[in-house]
mmCIF file of C-alpha atoms and ligand atoms in Angstrom:
data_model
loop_
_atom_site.group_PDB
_atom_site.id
_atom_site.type_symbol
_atom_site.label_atom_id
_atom_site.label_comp_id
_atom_site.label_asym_id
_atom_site.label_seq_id
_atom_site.Cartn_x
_atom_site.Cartn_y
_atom_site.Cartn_z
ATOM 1 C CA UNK T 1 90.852 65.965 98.384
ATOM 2 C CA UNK T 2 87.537 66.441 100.764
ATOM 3 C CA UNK T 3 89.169 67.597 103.521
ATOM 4 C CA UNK T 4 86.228 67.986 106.226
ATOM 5 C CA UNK T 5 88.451 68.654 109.177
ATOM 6 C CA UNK T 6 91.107 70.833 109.600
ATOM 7 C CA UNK T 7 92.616 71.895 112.863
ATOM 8 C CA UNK T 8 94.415 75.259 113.279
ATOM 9 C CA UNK T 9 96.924 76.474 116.722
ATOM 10 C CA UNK T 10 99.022 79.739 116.599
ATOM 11 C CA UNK T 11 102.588 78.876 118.668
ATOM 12 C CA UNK T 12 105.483 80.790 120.030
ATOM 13 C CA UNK T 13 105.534 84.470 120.385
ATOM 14 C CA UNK T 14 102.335 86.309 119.509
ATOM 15 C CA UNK T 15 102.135 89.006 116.456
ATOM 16 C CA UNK T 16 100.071 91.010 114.878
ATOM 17 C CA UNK T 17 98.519 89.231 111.397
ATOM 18 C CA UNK T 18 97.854 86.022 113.479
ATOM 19 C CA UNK T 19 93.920 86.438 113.711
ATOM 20 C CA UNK T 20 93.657 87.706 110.064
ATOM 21 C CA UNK T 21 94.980 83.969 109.141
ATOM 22 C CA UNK T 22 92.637 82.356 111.415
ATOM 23 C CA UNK T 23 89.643 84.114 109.774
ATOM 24 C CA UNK T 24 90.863 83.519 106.290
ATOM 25 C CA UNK T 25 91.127 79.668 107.208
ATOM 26 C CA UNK T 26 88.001 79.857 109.002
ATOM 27 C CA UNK T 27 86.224 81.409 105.907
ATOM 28 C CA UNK T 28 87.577 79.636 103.036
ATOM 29 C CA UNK T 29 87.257 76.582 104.619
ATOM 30 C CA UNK T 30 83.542 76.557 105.829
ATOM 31 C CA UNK T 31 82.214 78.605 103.222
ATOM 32 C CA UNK T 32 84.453 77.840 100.249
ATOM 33 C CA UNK T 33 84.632 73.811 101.029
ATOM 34 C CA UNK T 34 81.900 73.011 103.702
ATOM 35 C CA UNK T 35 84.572 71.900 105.567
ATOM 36 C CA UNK T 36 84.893 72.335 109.984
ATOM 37 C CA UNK T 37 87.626 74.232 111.549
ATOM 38 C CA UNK T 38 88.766 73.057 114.826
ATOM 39 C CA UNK T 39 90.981 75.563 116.824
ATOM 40 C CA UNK T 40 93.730 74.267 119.374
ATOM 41 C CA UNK T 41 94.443 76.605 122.310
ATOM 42 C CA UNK T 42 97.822 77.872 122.985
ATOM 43 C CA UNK T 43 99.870 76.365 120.246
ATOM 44 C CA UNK T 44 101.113 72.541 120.859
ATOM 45 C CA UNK T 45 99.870 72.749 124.498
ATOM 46 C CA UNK T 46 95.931 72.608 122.806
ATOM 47 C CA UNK T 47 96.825 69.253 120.600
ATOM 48 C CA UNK T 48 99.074 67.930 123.658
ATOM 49 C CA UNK T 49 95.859 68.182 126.086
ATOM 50 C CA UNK T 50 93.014 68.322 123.650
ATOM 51 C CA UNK T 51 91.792 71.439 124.169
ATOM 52 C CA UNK T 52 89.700 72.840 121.444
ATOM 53 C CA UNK T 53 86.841 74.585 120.101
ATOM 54 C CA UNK T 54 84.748 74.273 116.925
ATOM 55 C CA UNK T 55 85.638 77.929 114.871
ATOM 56 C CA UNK T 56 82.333 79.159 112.708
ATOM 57 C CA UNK T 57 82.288 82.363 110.674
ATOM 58 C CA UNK T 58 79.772 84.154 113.591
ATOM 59 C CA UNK T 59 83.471 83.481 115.929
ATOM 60 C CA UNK T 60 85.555 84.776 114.021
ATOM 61 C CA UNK T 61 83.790 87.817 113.105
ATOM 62 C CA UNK T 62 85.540 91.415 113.911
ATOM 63 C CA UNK T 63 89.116 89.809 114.483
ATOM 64 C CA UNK T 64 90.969 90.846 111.161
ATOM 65 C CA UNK T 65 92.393 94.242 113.151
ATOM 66 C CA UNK T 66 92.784 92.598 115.951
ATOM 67 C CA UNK T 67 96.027 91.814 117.132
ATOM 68 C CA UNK T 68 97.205 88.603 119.225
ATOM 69 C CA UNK T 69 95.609 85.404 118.593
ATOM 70 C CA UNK T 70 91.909 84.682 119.419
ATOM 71 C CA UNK T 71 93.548 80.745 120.028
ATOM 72 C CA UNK T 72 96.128 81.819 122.298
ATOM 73 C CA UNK T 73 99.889 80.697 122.086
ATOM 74 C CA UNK T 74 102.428 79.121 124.031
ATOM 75 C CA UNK T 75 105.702 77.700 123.683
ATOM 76 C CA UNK T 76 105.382 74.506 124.724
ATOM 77 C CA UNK T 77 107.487 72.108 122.807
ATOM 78 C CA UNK T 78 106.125 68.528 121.734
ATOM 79 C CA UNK T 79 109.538 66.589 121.924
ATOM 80 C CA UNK T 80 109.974 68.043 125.244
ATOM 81 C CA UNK T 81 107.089 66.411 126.436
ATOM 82 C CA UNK T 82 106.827 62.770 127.633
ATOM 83 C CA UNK T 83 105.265 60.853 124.614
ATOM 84 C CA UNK T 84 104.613 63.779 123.068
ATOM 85 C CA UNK T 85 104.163 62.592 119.670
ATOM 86 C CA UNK T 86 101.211 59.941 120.607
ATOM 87 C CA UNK T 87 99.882 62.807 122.602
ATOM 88 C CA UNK T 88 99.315 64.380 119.618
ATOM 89 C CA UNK T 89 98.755 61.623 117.198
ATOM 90 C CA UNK T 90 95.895 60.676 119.875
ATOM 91 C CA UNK T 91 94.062 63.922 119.438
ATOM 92 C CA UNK T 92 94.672 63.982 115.652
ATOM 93 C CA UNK T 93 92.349 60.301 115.876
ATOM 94 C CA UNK T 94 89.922 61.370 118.740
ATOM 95 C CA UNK T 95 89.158 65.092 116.968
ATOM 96 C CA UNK T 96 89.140 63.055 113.599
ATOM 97 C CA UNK T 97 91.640 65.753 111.951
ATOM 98 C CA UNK T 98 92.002 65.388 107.987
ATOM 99 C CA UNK T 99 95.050 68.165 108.628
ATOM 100 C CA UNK T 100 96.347 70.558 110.905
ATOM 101 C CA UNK T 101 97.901 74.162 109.911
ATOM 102 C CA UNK T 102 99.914 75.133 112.003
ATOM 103 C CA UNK T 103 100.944 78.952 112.420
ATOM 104 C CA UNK T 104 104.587 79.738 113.760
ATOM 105 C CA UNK T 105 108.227 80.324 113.710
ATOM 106 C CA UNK T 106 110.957 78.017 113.706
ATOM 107 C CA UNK T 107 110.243 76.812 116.969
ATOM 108 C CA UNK T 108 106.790 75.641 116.125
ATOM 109 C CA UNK T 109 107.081 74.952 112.320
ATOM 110 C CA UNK T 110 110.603 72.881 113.388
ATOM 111 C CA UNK T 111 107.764 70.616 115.747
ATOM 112 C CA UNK T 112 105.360 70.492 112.536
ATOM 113 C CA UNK T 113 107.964 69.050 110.392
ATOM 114 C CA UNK T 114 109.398 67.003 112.765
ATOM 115 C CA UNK T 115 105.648 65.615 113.277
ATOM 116 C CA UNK T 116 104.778 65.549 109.414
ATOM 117 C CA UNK T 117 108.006 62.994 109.255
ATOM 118 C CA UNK T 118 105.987 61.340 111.659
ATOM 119 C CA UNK T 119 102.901 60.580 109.237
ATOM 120 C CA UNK T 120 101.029 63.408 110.449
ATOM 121 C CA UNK T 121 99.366 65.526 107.988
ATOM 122 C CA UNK T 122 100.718 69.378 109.103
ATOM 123 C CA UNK T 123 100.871 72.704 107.420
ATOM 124 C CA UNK T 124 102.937 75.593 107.574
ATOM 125 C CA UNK T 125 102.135 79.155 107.685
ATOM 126 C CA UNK T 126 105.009 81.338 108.381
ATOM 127 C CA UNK T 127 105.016 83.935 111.352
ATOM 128 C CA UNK T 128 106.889 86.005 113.623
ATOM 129 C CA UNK T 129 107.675 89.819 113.997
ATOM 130 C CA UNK T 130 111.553 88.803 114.129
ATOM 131 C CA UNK T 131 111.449 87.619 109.923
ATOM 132 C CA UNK T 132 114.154 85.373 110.569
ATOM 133 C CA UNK T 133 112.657 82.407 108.661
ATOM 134 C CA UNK T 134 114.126 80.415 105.717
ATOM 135 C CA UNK T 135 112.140 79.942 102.454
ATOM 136 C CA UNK T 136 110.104 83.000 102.141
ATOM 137 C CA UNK T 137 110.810 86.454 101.607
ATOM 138 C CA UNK T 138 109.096 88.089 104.715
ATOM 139 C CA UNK T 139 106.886 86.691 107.374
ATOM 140 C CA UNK T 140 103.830 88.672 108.412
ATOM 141 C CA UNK T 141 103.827 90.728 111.848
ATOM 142 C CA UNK T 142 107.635 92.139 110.760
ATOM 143 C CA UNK T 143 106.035 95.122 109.199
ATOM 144 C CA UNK T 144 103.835 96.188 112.074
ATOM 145 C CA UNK T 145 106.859 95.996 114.683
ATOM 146 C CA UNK T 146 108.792 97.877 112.497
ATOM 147 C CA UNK T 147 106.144 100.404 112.407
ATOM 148 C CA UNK T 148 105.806 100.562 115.815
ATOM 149 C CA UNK T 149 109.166 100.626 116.223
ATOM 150 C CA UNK T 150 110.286 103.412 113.174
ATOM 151 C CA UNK T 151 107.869 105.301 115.453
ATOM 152 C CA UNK T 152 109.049 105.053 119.229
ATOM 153 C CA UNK T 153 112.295 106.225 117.392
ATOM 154 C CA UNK T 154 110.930 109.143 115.632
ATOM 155 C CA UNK T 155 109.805 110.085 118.876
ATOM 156 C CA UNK T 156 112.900 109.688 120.888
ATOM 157 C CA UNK T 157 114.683 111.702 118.755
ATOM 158 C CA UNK T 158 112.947 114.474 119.607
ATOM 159 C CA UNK T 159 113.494 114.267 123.222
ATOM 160 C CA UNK T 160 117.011 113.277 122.419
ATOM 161 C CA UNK T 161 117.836 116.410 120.703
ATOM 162 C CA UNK T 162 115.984 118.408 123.242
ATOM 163 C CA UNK T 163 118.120 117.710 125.941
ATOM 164 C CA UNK T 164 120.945 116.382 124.201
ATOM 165 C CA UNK T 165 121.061 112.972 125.127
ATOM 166 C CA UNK T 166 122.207 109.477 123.487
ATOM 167 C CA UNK T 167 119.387 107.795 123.709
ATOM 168 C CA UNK T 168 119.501 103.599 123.060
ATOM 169 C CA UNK T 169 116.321 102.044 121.932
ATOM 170 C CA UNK T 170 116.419 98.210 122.154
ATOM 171 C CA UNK T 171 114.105 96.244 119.989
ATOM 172 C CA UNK T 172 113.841 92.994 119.606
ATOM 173 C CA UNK T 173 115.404 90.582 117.603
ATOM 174 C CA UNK T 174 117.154 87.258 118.973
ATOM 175 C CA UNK T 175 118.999 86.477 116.582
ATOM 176 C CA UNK T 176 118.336 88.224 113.461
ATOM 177 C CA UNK T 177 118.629 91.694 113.291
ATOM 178 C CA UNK T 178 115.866 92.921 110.655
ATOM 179 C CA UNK T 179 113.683 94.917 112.645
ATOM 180 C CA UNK T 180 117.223 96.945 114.492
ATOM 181 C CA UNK T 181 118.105 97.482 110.397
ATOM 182 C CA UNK T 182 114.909 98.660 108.985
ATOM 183 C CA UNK T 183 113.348 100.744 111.590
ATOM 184 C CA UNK T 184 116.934 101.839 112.461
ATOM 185 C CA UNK T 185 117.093 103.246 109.015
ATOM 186 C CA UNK T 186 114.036 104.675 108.688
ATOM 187 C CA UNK T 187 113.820 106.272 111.772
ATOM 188 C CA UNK T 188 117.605 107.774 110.631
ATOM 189 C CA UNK T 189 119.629 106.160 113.532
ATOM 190 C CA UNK T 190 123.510 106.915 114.114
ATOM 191 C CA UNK T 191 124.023 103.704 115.679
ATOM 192 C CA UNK T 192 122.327 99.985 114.853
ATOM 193 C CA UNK T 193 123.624 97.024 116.621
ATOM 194 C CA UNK T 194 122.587 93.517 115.540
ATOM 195 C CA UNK T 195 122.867 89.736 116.635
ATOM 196 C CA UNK T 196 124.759 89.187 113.166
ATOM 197 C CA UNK T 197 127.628 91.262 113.873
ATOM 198 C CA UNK T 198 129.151 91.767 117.256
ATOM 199 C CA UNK T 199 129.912 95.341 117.908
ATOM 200 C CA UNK T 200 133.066 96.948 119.435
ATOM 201 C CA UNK T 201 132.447 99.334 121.784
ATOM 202 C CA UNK T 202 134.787 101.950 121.281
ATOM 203 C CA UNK T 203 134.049 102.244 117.662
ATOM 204 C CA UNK T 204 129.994 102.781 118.879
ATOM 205 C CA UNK T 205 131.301 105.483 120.873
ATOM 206 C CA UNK T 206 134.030 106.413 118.131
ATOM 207 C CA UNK T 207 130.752 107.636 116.226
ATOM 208 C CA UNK T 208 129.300 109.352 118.386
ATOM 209 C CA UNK T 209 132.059 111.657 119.353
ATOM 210 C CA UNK T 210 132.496 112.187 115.335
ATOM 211 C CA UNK T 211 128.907 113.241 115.891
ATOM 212 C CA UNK T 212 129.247 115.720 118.699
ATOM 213 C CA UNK T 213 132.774 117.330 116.969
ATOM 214 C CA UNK T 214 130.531 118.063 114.015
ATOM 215 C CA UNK T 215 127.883 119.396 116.268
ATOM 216 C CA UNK T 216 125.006 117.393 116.983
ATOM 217 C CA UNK T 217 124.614 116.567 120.477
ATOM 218 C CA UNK T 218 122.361 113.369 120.530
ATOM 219 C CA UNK T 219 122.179 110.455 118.828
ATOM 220 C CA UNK T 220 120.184 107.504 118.328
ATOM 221 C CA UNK T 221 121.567 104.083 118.720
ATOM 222 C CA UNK T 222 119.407 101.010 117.499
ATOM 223 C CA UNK T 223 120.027 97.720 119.028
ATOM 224 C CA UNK T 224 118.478 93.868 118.548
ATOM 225 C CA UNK T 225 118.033 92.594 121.539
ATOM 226 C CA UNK T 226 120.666 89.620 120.333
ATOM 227 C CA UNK T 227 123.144 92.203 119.201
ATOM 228 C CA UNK T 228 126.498 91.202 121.267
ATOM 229 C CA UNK T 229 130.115 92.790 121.995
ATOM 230 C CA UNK T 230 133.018 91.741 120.609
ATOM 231 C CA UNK T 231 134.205 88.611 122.161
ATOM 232 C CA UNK T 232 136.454 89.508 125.126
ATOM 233 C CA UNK T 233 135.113 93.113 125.823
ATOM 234 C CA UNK T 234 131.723 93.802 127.880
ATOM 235 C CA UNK T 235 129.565 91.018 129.457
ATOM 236 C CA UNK T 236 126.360 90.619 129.259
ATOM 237 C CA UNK T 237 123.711 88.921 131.321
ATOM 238 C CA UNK T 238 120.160 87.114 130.051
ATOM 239 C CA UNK T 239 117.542 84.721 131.589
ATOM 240 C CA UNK T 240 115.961 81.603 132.282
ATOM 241 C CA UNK T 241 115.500 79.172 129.283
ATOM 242 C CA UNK T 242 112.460 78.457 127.806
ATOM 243 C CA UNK T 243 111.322 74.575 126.872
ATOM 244 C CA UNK T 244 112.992 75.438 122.938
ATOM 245 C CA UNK T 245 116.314 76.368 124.700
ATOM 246 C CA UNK T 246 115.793 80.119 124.137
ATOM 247 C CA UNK T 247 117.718 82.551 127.074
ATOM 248 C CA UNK T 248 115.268 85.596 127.692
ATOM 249 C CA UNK T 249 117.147 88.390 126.303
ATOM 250 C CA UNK T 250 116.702 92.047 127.056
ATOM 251 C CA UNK T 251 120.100 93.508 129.054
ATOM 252 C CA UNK T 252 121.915 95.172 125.654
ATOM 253 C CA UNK T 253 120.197 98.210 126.291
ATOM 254 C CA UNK T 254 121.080 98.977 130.023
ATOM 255 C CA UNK T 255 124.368 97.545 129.469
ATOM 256 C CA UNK T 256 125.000 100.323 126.322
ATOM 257 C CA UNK T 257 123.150 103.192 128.052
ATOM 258 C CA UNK T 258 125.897 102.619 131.256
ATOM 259 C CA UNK T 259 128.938 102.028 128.238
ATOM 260 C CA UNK T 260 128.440 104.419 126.296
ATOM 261 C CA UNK T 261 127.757 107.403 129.142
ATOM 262 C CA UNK T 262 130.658 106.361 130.554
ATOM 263 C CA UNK T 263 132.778 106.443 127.660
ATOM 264 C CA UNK T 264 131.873 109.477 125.968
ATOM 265 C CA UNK T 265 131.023 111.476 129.361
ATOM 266 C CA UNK T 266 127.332 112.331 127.555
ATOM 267 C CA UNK T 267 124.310 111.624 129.389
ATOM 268 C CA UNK T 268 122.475 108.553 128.065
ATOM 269 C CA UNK T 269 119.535 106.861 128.400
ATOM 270 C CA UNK T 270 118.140 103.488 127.141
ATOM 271 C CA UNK T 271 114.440 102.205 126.370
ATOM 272 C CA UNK T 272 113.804 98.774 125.853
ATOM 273 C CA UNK T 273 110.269 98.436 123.621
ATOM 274 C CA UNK T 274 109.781 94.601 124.523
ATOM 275 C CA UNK T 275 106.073 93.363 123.708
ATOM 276 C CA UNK T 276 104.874 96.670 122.487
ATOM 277 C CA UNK T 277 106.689 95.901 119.163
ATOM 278 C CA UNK T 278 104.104 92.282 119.329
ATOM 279 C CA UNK T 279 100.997 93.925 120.060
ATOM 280 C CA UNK T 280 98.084 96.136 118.570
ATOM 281 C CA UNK T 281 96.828 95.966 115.000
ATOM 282 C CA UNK T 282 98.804 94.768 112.351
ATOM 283 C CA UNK T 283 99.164 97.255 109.150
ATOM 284 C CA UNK T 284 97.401 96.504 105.554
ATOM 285 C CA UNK T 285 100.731 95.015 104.766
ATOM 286 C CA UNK T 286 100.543 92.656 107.288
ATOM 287 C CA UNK T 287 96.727 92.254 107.227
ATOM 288 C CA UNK T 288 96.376 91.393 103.108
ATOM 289 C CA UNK T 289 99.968 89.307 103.753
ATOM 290 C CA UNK T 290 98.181 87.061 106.731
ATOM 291 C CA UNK T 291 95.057 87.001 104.558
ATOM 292 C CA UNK T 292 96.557 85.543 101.282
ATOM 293 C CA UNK T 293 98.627 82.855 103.190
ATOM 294 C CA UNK T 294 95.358 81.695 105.381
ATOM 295 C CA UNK T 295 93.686 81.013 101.964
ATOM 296 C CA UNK T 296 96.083 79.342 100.460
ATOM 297 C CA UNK T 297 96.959 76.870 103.500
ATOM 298 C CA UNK T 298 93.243 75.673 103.028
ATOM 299 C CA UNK T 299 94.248 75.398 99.339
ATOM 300 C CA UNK T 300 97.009 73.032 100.129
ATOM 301 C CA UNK T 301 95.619 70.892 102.120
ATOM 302 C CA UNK T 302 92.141 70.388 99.902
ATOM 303 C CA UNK T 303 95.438 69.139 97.410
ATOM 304 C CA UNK T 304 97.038 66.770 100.128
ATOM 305 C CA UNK T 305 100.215 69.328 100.358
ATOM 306 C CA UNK T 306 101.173 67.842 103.982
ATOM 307 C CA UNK T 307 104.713 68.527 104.749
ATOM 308 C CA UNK T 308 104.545 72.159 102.865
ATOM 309 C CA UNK T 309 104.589 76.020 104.341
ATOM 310 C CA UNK T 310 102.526 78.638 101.929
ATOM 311 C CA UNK T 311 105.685 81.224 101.480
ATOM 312 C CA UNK T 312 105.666 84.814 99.806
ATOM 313 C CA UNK T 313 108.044 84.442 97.136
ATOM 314 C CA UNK T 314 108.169 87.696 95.024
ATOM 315 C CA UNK T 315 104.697 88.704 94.891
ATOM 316 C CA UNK T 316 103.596 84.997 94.885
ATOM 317 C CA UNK T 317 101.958 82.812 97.671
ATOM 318 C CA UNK T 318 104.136 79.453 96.550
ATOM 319 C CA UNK T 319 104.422 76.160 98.493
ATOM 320 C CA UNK T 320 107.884 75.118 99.545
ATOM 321 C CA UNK T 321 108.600 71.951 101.934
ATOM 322 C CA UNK T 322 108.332 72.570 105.668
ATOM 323 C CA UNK T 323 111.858 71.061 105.996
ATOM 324 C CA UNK T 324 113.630 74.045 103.677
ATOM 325 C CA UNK T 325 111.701 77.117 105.656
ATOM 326 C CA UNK T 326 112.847 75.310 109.601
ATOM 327 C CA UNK T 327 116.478 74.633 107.710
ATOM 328 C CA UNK T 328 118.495 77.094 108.890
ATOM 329 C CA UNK T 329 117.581 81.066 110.503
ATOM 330 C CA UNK T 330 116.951 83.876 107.729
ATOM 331 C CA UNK T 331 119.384 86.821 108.718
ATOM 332 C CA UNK T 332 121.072 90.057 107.744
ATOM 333 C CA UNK T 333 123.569 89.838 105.004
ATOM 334 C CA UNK T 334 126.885 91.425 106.363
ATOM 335 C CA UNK T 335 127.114 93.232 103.087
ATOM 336 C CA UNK T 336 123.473 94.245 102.932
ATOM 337 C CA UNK T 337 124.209 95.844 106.482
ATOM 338 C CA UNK T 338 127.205 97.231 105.444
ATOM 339 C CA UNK T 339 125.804 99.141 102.287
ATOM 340 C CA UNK T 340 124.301 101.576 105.045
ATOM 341 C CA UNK T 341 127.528 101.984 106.710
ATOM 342 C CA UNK T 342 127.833 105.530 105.570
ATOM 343 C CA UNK T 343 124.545 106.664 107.332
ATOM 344 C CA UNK T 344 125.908 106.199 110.701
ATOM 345 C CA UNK T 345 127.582 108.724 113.091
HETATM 346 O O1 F6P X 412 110.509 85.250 118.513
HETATM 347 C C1 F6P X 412 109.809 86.425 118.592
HETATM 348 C C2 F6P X 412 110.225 87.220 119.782
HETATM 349 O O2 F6P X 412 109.419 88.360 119.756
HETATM 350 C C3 F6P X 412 111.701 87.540 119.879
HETATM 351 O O3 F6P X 412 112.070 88.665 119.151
HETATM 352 C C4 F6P X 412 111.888 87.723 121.355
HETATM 353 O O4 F6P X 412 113.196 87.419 121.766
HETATM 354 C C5 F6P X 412 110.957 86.738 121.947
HETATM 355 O O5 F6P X 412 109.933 86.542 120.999
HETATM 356 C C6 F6P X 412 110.370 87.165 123.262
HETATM 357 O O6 F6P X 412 109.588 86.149 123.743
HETATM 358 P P1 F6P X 412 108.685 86.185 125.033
HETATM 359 O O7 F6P X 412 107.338 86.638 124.594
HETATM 360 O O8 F6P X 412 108.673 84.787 125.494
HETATM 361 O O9 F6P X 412 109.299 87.170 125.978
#
């Protein structure tokens, strides 16, 4: 298929590997096809209002470290929005799209399915630091933030044992607990908390008194921003909604630094990472990861794949329908989270 327009937007929370897509759609379309790129600002808001810009290879030059998104994001939501759907079907007409790929999570590939069923010729390319998506094995930008994240805890644990502290790092992770697990376990936690499994208290400080009676006097305890008490036990407080329905998270870590002090009379501390985890330059993982699914998104749509999201299955880009990956949220295994059991304490 000639495909001579394509539009691109990046939606929902920002992460690192975002611009490397851009520039791989960008270059395979124009130079490998002949084809124009049109980029949307700030995710659905851009095809909503029709703001756009024509992308050439001399604009996206220099942007394949860079982290963010060179389009912007948002997390505006199309079905939220009065007529939302001729909004967009209106720009799709006036910019004389052939296609649109659309970069996101669930939030913003749910709206590209929804809006494929709708006759409207979408893409998928998966994103989002939190890897909680169906229908392909990791999503770009998880790597980095557990980087950054394996990091802030190698450093804390320094501190930590210097002055013999619990120290509580929250990261983030609404619902799925990946990045608590991995950089938890790389950076050798004693504690990791996750949305998956709600956590009794006294058994978090159970561990750490097994800890101190064997003679270490700190510990590290890792916890998702999602991660919840047991039903019944502490309460905990979070935000305002956004227009997807999401609370803004981010109280587990106060709430287990005043716990878990309290309990276990040992000083504590907690440090919520927040957006540091979403920013800076994405690794080579992420980078070659972002690359490979940019090129083949322009791939599908030159073959009329609407309705599809390029997916890393194995060590293969494959396409797999838009409606499987926005199915249902891609989270820890109990078991896989249990094999590490032993590691804690
Ligand atoms: O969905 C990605 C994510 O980074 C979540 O882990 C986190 O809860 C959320 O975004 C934070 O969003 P915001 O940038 O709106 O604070």
């Amino acid at each position: 298929m000639a495909v001579v327009r394509l539009g691109i937007l990046t939606g929902g929370g920002d992460c690192p590997g975002l611009n490397a897509v851009i520039r791989a759609v960008v270059r395979k379309g124009i130079d490998g096809h002949g084809d124009e790129i049109v980029g949307f600002r700030d995710g659905w808001r851009g095809i909503l209002e029709d703001v756009h810009e024509a992308l050439t290879i001399e604009s996206v030059r220099g942007i394949l470290p860079r982290g963010g998104t060179i389009l912007g994001s948002s997390r505006t939501n199309v079905f939220k929005r009065e007529d939302g759907v001729e909004h967009v079907r209106r720009t799709f007409e006036r910019s004389e799209l052939d296609g649109l790929i659309a970069i996101g999570g669930e939030d913003t590939l749910g709206a590209a399915h929804r809006l494929n069923e709708q006759g409207l010729h979408v893409i998928g390319v998966p994103k989002t630091i939190d890897n909680d998506l169906s229908a392909t094995d990791v999503t770009f930008g998880f790597d980095t933030a557990v980087h950054v994240a394996t990091e802030a805890i190698d450093r804390l644990h320094t501190t930590a044992e210097s002055h013999h502290r619990n120290l509580v790092v929250e990261v983030m992770g609404r619902h799925a607990g990946w990045i608590a697990l991995h950089s938890g376990i790389a950076g050798g936690a004693d504690v990791i908390l996750i949305p998956e499994i709600p956590f009794d208290i006294e058994e978090v400080c159970a561990l750490i008194n097994r800890r101190h009676a064997r003679g270490r006097y700190f510990a590290i305890i890792v916890a998702a921003e999602g991660a919840l008490p047991k039903e019944g036990t502490l309460s905990v407080t979070t935000g305002d909604l956004d227009e997807f329905g999401h609370p803004r998270l981010g109280g587990i870590g106060p709430l287990l630094e005043r716990e878990i002090g309290h309990r276990t009379g040992f000083e504590t501390r907690a440090t919520v990472l927040g957006h540091v985890q979403r920013g800076g330059t994405p690794t080579a993982f992420d980078r070659v990861l972002a690359t490979r699914l940019g090129l083949a998104a322009v791939d599908a749509a030159h073959a009329g794949q609407w309705g599809k999201m390029v997916s890393l299955r194995g060590t293969q880009i494959e396409l797999v329908a838009l409606a499987d990956a926005v199915a249902e949220l891609h989270t820890v295994p109990i078991a896989e989270y249990e094999r590490y059991g032993v590691l804690f304490g």
